[in-house]
mmCIF file with all atom_site columns, C-alpha atoms and ligand atoms in Angstrom:
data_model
loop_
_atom_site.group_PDB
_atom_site.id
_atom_site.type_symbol
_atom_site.label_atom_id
_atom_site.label_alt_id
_atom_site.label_comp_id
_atom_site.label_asym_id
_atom_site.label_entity_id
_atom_site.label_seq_id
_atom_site.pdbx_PDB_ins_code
_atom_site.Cartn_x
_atom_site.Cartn_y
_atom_site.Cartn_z
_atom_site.occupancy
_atom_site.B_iso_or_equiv
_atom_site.pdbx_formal_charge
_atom_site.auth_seq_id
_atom_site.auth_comp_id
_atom_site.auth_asym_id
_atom_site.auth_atom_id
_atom_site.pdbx_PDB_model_num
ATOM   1   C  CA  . UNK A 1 1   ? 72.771 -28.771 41.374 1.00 0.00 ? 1   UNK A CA  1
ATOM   2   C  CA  . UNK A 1 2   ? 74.002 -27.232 44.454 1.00 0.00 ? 2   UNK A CA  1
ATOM   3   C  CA  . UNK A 1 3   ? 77.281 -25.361 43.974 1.00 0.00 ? 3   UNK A CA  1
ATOM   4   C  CA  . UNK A 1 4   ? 80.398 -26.192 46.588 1.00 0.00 ? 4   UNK A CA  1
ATOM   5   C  CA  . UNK A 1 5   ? 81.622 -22.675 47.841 1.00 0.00 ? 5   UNK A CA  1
ATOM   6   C  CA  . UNK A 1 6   ? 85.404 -23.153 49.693 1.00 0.00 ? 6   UNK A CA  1
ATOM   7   C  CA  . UNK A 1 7   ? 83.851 -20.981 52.805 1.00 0.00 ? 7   UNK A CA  1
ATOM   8   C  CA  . UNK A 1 8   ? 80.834 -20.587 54.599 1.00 0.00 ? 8   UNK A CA  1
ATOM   9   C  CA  . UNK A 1 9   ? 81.567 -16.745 54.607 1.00 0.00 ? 9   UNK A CA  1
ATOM   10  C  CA  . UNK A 1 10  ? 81.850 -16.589 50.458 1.00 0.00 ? 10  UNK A CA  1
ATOM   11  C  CA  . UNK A 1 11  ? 78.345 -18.561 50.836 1.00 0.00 ? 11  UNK A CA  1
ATOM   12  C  CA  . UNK A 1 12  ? 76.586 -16.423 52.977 1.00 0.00 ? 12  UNK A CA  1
ATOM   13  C  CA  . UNK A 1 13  ? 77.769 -13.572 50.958 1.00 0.00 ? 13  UNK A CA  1
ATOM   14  C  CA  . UNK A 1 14  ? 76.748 -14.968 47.771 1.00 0.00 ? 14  UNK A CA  1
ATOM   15  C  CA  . UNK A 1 15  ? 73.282 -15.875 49.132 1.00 0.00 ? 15  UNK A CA  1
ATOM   16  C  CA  . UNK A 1 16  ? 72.788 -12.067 50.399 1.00 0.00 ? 16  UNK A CA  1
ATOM   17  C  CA  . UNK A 1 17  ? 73.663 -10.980 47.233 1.00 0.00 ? 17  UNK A CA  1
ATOM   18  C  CA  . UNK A 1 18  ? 71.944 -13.352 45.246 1.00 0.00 ? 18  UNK A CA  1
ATOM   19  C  CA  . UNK A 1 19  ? 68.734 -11.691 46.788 1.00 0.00 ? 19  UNK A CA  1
ATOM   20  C  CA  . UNK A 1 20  ? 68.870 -8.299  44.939 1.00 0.00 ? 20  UNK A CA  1
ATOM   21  C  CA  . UNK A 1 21  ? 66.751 -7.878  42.122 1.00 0.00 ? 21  UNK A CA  1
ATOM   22  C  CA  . UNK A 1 22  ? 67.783 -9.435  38.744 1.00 0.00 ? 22  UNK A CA  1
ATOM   23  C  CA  . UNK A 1 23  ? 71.081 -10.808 40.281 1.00 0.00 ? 23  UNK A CA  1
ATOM   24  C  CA  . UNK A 1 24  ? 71.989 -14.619 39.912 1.00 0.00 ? 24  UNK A CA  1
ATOM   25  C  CA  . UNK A 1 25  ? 73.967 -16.677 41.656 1.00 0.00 ? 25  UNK A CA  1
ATOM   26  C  CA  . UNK A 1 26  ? 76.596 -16.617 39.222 1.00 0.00 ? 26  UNK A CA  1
ATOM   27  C  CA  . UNK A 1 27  ? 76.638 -13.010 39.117 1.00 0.00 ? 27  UNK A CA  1
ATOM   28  C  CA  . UNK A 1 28  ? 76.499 -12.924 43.139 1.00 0.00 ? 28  UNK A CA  1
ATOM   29  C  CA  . UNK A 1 29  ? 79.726 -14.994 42.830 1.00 0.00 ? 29  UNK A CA  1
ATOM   30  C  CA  . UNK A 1 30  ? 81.146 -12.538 40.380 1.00 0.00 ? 30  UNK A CA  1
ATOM   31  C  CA  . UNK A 1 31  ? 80.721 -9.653  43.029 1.00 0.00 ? 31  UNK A CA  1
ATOM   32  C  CA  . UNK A 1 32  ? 81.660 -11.588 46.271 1.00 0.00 ? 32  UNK A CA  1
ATOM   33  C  CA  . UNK A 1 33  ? 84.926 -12.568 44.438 1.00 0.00 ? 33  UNK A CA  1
ATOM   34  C  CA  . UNK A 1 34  ? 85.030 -8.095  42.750 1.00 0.00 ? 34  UNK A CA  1
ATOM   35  C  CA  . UNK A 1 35  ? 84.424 -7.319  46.753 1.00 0.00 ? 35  UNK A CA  1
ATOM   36  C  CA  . UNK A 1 36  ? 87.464 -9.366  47.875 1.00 0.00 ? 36  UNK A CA  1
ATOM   37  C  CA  . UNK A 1 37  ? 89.956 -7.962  45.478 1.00 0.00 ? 37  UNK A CA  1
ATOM   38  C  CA  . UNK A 1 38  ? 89.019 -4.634  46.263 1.00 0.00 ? 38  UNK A CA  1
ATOM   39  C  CA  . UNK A 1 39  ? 90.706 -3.228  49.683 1.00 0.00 ? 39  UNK A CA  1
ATOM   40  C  CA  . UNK A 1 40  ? 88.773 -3.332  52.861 1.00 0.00 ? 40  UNK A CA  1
ATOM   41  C  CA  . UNK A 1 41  ? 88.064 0.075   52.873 1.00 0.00 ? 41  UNK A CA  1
ATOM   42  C  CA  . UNK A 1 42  ? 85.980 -0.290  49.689 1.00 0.00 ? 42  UNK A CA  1
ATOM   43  C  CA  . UNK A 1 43  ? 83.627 -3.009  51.496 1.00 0.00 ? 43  UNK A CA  1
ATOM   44  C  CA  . UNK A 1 44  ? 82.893 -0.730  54.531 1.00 0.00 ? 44  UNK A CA  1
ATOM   45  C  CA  . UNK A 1 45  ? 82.074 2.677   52.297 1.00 0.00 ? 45  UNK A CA  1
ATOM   46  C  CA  . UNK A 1 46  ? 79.489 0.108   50.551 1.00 0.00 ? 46  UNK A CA  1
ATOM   47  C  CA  . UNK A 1 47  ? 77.751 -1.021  53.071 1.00 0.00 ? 47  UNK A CA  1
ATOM   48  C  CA  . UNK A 1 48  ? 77.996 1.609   55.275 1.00 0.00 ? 48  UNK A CA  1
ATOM   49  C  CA  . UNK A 1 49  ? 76.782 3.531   52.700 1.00 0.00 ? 49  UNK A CA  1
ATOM   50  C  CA  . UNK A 1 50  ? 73.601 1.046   51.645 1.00 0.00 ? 50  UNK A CA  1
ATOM   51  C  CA  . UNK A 1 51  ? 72.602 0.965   55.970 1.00 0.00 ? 51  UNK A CA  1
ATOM   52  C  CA  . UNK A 1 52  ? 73.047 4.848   55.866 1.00 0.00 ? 52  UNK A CA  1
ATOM   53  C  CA  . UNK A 1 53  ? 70.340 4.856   53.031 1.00 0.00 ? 53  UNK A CA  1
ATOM   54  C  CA  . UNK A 1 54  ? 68.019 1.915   54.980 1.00 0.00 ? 54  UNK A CA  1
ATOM   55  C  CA  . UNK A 1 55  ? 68.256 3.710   58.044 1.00 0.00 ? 55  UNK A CA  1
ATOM   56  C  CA  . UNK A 1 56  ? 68.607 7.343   57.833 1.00 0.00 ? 56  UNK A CA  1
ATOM   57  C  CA  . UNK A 1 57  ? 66.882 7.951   54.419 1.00 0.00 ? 57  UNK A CA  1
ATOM   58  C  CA  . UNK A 1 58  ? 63.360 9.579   54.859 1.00 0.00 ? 58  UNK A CA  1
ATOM   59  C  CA  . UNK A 1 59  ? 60.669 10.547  53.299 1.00 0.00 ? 59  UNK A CA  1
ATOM   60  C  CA  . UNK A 1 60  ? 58.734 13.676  51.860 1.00 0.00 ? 60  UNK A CA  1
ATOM   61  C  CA  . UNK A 1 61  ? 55.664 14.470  54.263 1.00 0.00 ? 61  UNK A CA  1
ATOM   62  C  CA  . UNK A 1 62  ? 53.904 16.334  51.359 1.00 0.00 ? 62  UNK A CA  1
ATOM   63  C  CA  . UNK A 1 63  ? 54.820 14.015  48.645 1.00 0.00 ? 63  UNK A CA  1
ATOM   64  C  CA  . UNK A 1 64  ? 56.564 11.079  49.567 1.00 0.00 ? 64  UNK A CA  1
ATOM   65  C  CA  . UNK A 1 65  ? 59.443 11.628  47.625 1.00 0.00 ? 65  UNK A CA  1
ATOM   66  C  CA  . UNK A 1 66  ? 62.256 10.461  49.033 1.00 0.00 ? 66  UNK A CA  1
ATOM   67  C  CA  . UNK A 1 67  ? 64.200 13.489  51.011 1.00 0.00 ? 67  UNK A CA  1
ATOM   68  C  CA  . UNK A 1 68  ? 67.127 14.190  53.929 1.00 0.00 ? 68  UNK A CA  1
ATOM   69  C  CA  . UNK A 1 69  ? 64.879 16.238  55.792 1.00 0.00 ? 69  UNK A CA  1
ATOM   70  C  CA  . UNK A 1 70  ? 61.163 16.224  56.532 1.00 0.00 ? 70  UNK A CA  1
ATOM   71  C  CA  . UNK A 1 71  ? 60.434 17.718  53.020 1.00 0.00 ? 71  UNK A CA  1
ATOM   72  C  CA  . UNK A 1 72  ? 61.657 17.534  49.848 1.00 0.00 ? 72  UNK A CA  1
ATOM   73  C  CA  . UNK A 1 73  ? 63.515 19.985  47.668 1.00 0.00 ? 73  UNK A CA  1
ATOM   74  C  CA  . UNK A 1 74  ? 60.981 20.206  45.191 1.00 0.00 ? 74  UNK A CA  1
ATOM   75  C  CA  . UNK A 1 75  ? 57.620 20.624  47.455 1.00 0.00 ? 75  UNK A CA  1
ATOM   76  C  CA  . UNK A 1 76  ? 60.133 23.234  49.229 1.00 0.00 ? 76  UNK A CA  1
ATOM   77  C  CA  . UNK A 1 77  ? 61.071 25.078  46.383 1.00 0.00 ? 77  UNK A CA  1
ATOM   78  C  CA  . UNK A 1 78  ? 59.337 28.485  46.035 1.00 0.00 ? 78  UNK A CA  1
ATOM   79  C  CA  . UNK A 1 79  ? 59.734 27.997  42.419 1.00 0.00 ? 79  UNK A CA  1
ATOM   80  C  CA  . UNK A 1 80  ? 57.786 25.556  41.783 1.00 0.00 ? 80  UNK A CA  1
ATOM   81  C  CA  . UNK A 1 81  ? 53.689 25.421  41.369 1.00 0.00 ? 81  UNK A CA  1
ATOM   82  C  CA  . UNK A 1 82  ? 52.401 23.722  43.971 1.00 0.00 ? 82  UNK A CA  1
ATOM   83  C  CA  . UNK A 1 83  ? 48.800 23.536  42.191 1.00 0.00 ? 83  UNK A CA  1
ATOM   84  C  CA  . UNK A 1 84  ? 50.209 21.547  39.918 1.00 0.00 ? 84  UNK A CA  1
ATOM   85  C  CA  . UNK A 1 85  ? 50.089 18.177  41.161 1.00 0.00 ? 85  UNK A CA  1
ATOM   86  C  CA  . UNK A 1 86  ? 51.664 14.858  38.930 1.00 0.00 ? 86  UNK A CA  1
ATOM   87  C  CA  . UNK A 1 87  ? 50.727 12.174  40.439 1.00 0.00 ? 87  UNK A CA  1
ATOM   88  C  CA  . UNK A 1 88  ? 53.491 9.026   39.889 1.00 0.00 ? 88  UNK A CA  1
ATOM   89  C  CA  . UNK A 1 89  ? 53.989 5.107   41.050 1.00 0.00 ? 89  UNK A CA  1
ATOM   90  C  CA  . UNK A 1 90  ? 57.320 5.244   42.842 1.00 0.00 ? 90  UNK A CA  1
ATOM   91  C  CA  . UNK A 1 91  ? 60.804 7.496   43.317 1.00 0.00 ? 91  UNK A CA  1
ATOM   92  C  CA  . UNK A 1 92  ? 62.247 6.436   40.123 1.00 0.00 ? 92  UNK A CA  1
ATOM   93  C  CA  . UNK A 1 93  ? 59.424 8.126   38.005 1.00 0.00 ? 93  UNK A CA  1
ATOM   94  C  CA  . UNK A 1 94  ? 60.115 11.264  40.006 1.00 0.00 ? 94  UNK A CA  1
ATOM   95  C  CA  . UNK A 1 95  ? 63.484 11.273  38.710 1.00 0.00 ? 95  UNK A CA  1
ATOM   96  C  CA  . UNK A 1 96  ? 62.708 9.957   35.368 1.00 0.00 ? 96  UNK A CA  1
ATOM   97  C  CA  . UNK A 1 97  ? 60.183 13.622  34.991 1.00 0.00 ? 97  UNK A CA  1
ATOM   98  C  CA  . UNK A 1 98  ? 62.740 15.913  36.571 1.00 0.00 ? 98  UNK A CA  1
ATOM   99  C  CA  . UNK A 1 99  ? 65.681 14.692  34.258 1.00 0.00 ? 99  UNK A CA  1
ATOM   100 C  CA  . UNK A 1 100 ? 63.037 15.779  31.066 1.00 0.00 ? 100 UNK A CA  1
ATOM   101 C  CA  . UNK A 1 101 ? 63.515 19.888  32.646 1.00 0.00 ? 101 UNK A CA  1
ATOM   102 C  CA  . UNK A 1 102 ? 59.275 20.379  30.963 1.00 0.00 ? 102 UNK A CA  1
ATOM   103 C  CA  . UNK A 1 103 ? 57.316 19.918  34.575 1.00 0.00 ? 103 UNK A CA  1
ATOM   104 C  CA  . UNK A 1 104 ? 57.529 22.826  37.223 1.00 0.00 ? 104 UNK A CA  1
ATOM   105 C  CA  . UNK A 1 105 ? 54.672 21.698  39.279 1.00 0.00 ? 105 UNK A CA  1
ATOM   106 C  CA  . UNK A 1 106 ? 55.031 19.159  42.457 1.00 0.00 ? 106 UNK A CA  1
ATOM   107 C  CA  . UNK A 1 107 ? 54.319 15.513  42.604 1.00 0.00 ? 107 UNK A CA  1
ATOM   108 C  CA  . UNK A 1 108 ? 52.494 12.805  44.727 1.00 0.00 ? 108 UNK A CA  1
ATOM   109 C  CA  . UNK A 1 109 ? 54.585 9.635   44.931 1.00 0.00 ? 109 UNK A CA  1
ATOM   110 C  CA  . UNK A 1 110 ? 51.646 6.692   45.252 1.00 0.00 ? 110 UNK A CA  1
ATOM   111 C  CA  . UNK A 1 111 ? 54.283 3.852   46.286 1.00 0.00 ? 111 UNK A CA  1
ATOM   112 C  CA  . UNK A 1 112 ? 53.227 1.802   43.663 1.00 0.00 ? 112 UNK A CA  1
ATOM   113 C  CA  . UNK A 1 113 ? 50.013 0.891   41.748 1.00 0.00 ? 113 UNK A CA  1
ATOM   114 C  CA  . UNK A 1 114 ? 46.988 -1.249  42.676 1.00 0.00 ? 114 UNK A CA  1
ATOM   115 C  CA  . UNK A 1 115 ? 47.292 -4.939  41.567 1.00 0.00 ? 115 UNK A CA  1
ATOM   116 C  CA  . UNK A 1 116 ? 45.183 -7.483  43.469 1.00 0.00 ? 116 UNK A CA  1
ATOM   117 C  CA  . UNK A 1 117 ? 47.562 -10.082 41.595 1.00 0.00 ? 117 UNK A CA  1
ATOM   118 C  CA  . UNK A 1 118 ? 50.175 -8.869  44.021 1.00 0.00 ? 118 UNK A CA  1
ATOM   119 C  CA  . UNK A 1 119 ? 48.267 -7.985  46.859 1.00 0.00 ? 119 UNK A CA  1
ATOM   120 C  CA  . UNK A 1 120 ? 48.333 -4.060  46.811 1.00 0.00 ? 120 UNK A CA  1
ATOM   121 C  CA  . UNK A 1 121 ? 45.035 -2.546  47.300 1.00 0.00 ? 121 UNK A CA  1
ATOM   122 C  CA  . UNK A 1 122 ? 44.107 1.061   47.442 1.00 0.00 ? 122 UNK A CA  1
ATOM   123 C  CA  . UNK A 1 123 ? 44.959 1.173   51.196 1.00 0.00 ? 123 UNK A CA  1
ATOM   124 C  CA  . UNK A 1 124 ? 48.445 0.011   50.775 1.00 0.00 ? 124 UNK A CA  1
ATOM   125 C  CA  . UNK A 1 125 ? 49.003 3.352   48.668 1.00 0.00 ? 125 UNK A CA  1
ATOM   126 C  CA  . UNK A 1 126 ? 49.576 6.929   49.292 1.00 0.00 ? 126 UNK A CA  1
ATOM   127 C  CA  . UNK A 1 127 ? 45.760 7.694   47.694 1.00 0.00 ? 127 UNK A CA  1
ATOM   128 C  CA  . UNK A 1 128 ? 44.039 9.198   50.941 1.00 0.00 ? 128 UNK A CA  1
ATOM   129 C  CA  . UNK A 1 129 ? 47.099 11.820  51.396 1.00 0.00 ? 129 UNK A CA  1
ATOM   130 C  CA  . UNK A 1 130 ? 46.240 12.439  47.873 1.00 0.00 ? 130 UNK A CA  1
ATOM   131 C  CA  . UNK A 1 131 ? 42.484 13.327  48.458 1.00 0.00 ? 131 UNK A CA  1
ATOM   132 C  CA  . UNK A 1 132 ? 43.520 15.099  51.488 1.00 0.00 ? 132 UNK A CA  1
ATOM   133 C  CA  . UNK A 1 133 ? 45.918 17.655  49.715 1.00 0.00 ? 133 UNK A CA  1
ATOM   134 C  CA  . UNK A 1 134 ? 43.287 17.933  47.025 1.00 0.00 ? 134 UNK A CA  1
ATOM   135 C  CA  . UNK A 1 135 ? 40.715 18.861  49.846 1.00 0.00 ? 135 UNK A CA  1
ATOM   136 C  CA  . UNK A 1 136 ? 43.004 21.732  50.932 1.00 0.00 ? 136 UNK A CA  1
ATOM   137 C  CA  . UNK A 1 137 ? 42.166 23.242  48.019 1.00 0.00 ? 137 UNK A CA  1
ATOM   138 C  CA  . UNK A 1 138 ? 45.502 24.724  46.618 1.00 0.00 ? 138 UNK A CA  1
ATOM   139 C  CA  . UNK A 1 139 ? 45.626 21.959  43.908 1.00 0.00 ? 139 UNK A CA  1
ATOM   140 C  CA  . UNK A 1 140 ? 44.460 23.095  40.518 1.00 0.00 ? 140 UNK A CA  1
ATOM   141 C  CA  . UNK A 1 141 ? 45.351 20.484  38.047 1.00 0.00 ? 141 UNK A CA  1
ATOM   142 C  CA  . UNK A 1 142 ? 46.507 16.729  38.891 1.00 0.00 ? 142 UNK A CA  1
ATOM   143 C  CA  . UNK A 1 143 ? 47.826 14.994  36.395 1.00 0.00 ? 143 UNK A CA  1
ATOM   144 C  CA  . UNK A 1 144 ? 47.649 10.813  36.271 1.00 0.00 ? 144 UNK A CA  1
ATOM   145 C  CA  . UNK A 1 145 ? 51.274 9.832   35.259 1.00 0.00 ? 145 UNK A CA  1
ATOM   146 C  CA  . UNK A 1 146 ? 50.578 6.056   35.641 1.00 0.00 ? 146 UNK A CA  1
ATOM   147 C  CA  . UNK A 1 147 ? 52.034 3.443   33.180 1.00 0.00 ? 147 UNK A CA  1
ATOM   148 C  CA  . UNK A 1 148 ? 49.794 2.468   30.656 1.00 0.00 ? 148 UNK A CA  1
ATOM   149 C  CA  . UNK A 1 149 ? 49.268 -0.969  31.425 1.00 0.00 ? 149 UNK A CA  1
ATOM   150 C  CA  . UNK A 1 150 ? 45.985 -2.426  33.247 1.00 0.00 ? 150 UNK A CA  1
ATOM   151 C  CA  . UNK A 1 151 ? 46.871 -1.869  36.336 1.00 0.00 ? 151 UNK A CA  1
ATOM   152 C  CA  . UNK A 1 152 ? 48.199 1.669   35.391 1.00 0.00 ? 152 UNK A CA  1
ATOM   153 C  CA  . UNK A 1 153 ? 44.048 1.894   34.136 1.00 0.00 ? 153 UNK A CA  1
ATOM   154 C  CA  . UNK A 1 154 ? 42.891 0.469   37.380 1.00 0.00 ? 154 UNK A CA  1
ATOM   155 C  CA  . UNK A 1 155 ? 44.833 3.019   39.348 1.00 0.00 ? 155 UNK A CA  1
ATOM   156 C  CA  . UNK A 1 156 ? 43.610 6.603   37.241 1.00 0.00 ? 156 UNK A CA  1
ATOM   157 C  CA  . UNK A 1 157 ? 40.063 5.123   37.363 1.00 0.00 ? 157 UNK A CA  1
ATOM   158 C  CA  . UNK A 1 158 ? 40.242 4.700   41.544 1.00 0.00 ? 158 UNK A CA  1
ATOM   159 C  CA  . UNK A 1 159 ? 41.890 8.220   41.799 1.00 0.00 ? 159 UNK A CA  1
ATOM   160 C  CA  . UNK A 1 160 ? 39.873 9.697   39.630 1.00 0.00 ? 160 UNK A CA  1
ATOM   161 C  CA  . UNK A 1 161 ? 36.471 8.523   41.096 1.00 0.00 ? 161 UNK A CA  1
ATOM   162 C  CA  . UNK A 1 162 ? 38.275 9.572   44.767 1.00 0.00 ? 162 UNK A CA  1
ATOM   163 C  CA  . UNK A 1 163 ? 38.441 13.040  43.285 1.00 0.00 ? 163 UNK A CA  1
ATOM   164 C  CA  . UNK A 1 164 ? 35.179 13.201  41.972 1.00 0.00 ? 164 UNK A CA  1
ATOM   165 C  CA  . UNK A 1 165 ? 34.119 15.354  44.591 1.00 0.00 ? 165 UNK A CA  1
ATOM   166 C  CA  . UNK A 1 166 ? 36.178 18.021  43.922 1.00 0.00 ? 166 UNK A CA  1
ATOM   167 C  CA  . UNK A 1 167 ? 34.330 19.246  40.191 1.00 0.00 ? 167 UNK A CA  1
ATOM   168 C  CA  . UNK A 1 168 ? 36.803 22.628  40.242 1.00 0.00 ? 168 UNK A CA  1
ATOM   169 C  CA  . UNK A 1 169 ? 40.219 20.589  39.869 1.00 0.00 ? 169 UNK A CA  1
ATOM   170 C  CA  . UNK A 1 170 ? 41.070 19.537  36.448 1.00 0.00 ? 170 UNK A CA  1
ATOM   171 C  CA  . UNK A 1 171 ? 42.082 15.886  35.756 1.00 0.00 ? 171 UNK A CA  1
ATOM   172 C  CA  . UNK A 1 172 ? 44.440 15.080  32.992 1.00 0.00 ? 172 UNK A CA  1
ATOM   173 C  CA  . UNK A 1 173 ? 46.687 11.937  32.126 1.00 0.00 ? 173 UNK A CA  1
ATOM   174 C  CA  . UNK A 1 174 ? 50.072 12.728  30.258 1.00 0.00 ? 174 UNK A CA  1
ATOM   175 C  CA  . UNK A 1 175 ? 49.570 12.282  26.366 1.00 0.00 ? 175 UNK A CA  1
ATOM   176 C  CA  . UNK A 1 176 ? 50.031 8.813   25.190 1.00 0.00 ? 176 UNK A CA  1
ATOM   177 C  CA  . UNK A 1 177 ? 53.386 9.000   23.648 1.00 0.00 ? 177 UNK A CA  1
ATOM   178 C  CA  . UNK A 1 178 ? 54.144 6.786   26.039 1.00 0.00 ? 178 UNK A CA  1
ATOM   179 C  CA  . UNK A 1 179 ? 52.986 3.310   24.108 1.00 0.00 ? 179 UNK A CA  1
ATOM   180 C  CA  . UNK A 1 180 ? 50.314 1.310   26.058 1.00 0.00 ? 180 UNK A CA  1
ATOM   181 C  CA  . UNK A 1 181 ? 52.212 -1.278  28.221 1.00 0.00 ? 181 UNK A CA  1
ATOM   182 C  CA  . UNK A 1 182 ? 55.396 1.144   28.547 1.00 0.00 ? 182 UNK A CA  1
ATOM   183 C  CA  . UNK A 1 183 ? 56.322 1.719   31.915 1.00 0.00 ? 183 UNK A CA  1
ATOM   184 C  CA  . UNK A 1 184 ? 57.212 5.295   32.454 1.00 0.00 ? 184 UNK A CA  1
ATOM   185 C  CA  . UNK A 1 185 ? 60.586 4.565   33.774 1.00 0.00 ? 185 UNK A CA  1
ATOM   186 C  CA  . UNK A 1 186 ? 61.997 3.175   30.765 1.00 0.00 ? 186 UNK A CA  1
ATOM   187 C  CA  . UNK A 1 187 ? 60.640 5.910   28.688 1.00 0.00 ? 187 UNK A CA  1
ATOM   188 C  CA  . UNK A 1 188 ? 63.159 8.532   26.904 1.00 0.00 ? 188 UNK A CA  1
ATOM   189 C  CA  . UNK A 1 189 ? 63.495 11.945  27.976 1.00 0.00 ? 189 UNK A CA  1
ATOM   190 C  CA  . UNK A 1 190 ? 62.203 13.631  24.918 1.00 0.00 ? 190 UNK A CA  1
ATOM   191 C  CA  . UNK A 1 191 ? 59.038 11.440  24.794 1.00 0.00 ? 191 UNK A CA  1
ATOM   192 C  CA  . UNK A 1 192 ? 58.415 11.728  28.380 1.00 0.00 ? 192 UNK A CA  1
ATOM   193 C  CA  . UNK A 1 193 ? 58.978 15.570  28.315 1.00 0.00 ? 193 UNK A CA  1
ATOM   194 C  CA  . UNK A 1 194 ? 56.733 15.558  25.325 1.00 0.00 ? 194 UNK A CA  1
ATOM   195 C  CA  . UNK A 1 195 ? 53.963 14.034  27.118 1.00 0.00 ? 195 UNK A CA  1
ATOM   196 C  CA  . UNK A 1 196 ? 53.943 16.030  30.169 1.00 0.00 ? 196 UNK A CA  1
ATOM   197 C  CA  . UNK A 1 197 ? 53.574 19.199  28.135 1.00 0.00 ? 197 UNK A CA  1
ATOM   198 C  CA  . UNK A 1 198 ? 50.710 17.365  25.799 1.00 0.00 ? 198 UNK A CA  1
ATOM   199 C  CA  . UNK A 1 199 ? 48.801 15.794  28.787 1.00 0.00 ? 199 UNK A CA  1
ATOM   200 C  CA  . UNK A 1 200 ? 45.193 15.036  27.883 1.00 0.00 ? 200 UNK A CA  1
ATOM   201 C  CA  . UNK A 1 201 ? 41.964 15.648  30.236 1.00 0.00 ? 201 UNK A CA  1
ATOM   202 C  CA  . UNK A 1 202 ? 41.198 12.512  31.606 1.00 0.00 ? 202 UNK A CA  1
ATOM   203 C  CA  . UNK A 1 203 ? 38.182 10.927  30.491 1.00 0.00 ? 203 UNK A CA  1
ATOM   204 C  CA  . UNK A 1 204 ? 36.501 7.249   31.435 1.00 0.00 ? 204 UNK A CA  1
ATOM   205 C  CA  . UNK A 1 205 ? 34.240 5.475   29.468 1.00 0.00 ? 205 UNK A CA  1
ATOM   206 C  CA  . UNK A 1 206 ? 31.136 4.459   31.696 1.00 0.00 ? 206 UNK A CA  1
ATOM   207 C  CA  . UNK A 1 207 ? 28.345 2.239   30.386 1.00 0.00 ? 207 UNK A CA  1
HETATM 208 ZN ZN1 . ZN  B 2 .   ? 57.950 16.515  48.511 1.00 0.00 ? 301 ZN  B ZN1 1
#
């Protein structure tokens, strides 16, 4: 049933907002309606804010974090041990590892994991930079912090054949106190943290 909206204007709002990710169009109402009791000031710091982010926002050249300048503060901290490499799906895992306070090494933001149901192969994915700042040969441990769900498997096994090469770098995959199917995201700090520290060498089993 197609709902009757008073304006085109409160439509086309609704429909933009009825876009984002787990919003419906009742709740897109909901926030159209929020947005025009609030004063006009409030509507321009939002979206001015959201095209600052689209248009200005960039990204890490080392690791693909997402940064303000060309790199980020953690590959640019001194602090931290840059042959230490966790490897993660997207910018929200980054976070999720720095909140826990246990990891002090870098990471390499992949952009997502391979899943031919959705169309992202290997190439779509920040792999090759991988391999190439293993090659450098400053990298003494990466560590797979994939979720543990098939295409989490998928991922570690493509990397870790890609690194293959390199016999002197240690592979490990953070301990599985993250369940199997849990995406790392969603996990609690503690367990997360606990994980990092208890990472496991990664091992395949070939027939
Ligand atoms: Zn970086």
């Amino acid at each position: 049933m197609n709902q009757r909206y008073p304006s085109v204007l409160l439509e086309n709002a609704v429909n933009e907002l009825a876009t984002l990710p787990g919003v419906g169009r009742r709740t897109a109402l909901r926030l159209a309606l929020y947005m025009l009791r609030r004063d006009e000031g409030y509507a321009e710091r939002f979206t001015s804010a959201l095209l600052a982010l689209r248009k200005e926002v960039k990204y890490c050249r080392v690791c693909h974090n997402i940064c303000d300048n060309e790199m980020c503060g953690i590959c640019a901290d001194p602090r931290r041990d840059q042959s230490i490499v966790c490897v993660i799906e997207n910018i929200k895992e980054v976070m999720a590892i720095e909140n826990t306070g246990q990891f002090h090494g870098v990471y390499h933001v992949l952009g997502g994991i391979i899943s031919p149901i959705d169309g992202i192969g290997p190439n779509d994915l920040e792999i090759d930079s991988l391999v190439e700042r293993v090659a450098k040969g400053e990298v003494k441990e990466v560590i797979l912090a994939l979720s543990t769900t098939m295409e989490g498997d998928t991922t570690n096994f493509f990397i870790y054949r890609k690194l293959s090469p390199y016999q002197e770098v240690a592979i490990s995959q953070i301990a599985r106190g993250i369940s199997i199917g849990d995406e790392i995201e969603y996990a609690d700090e503690v367990t997360l943290g606990r994980s990092i520290i208890n990472r496991t060498r990664f091992t395949i089993n070939e027939e």
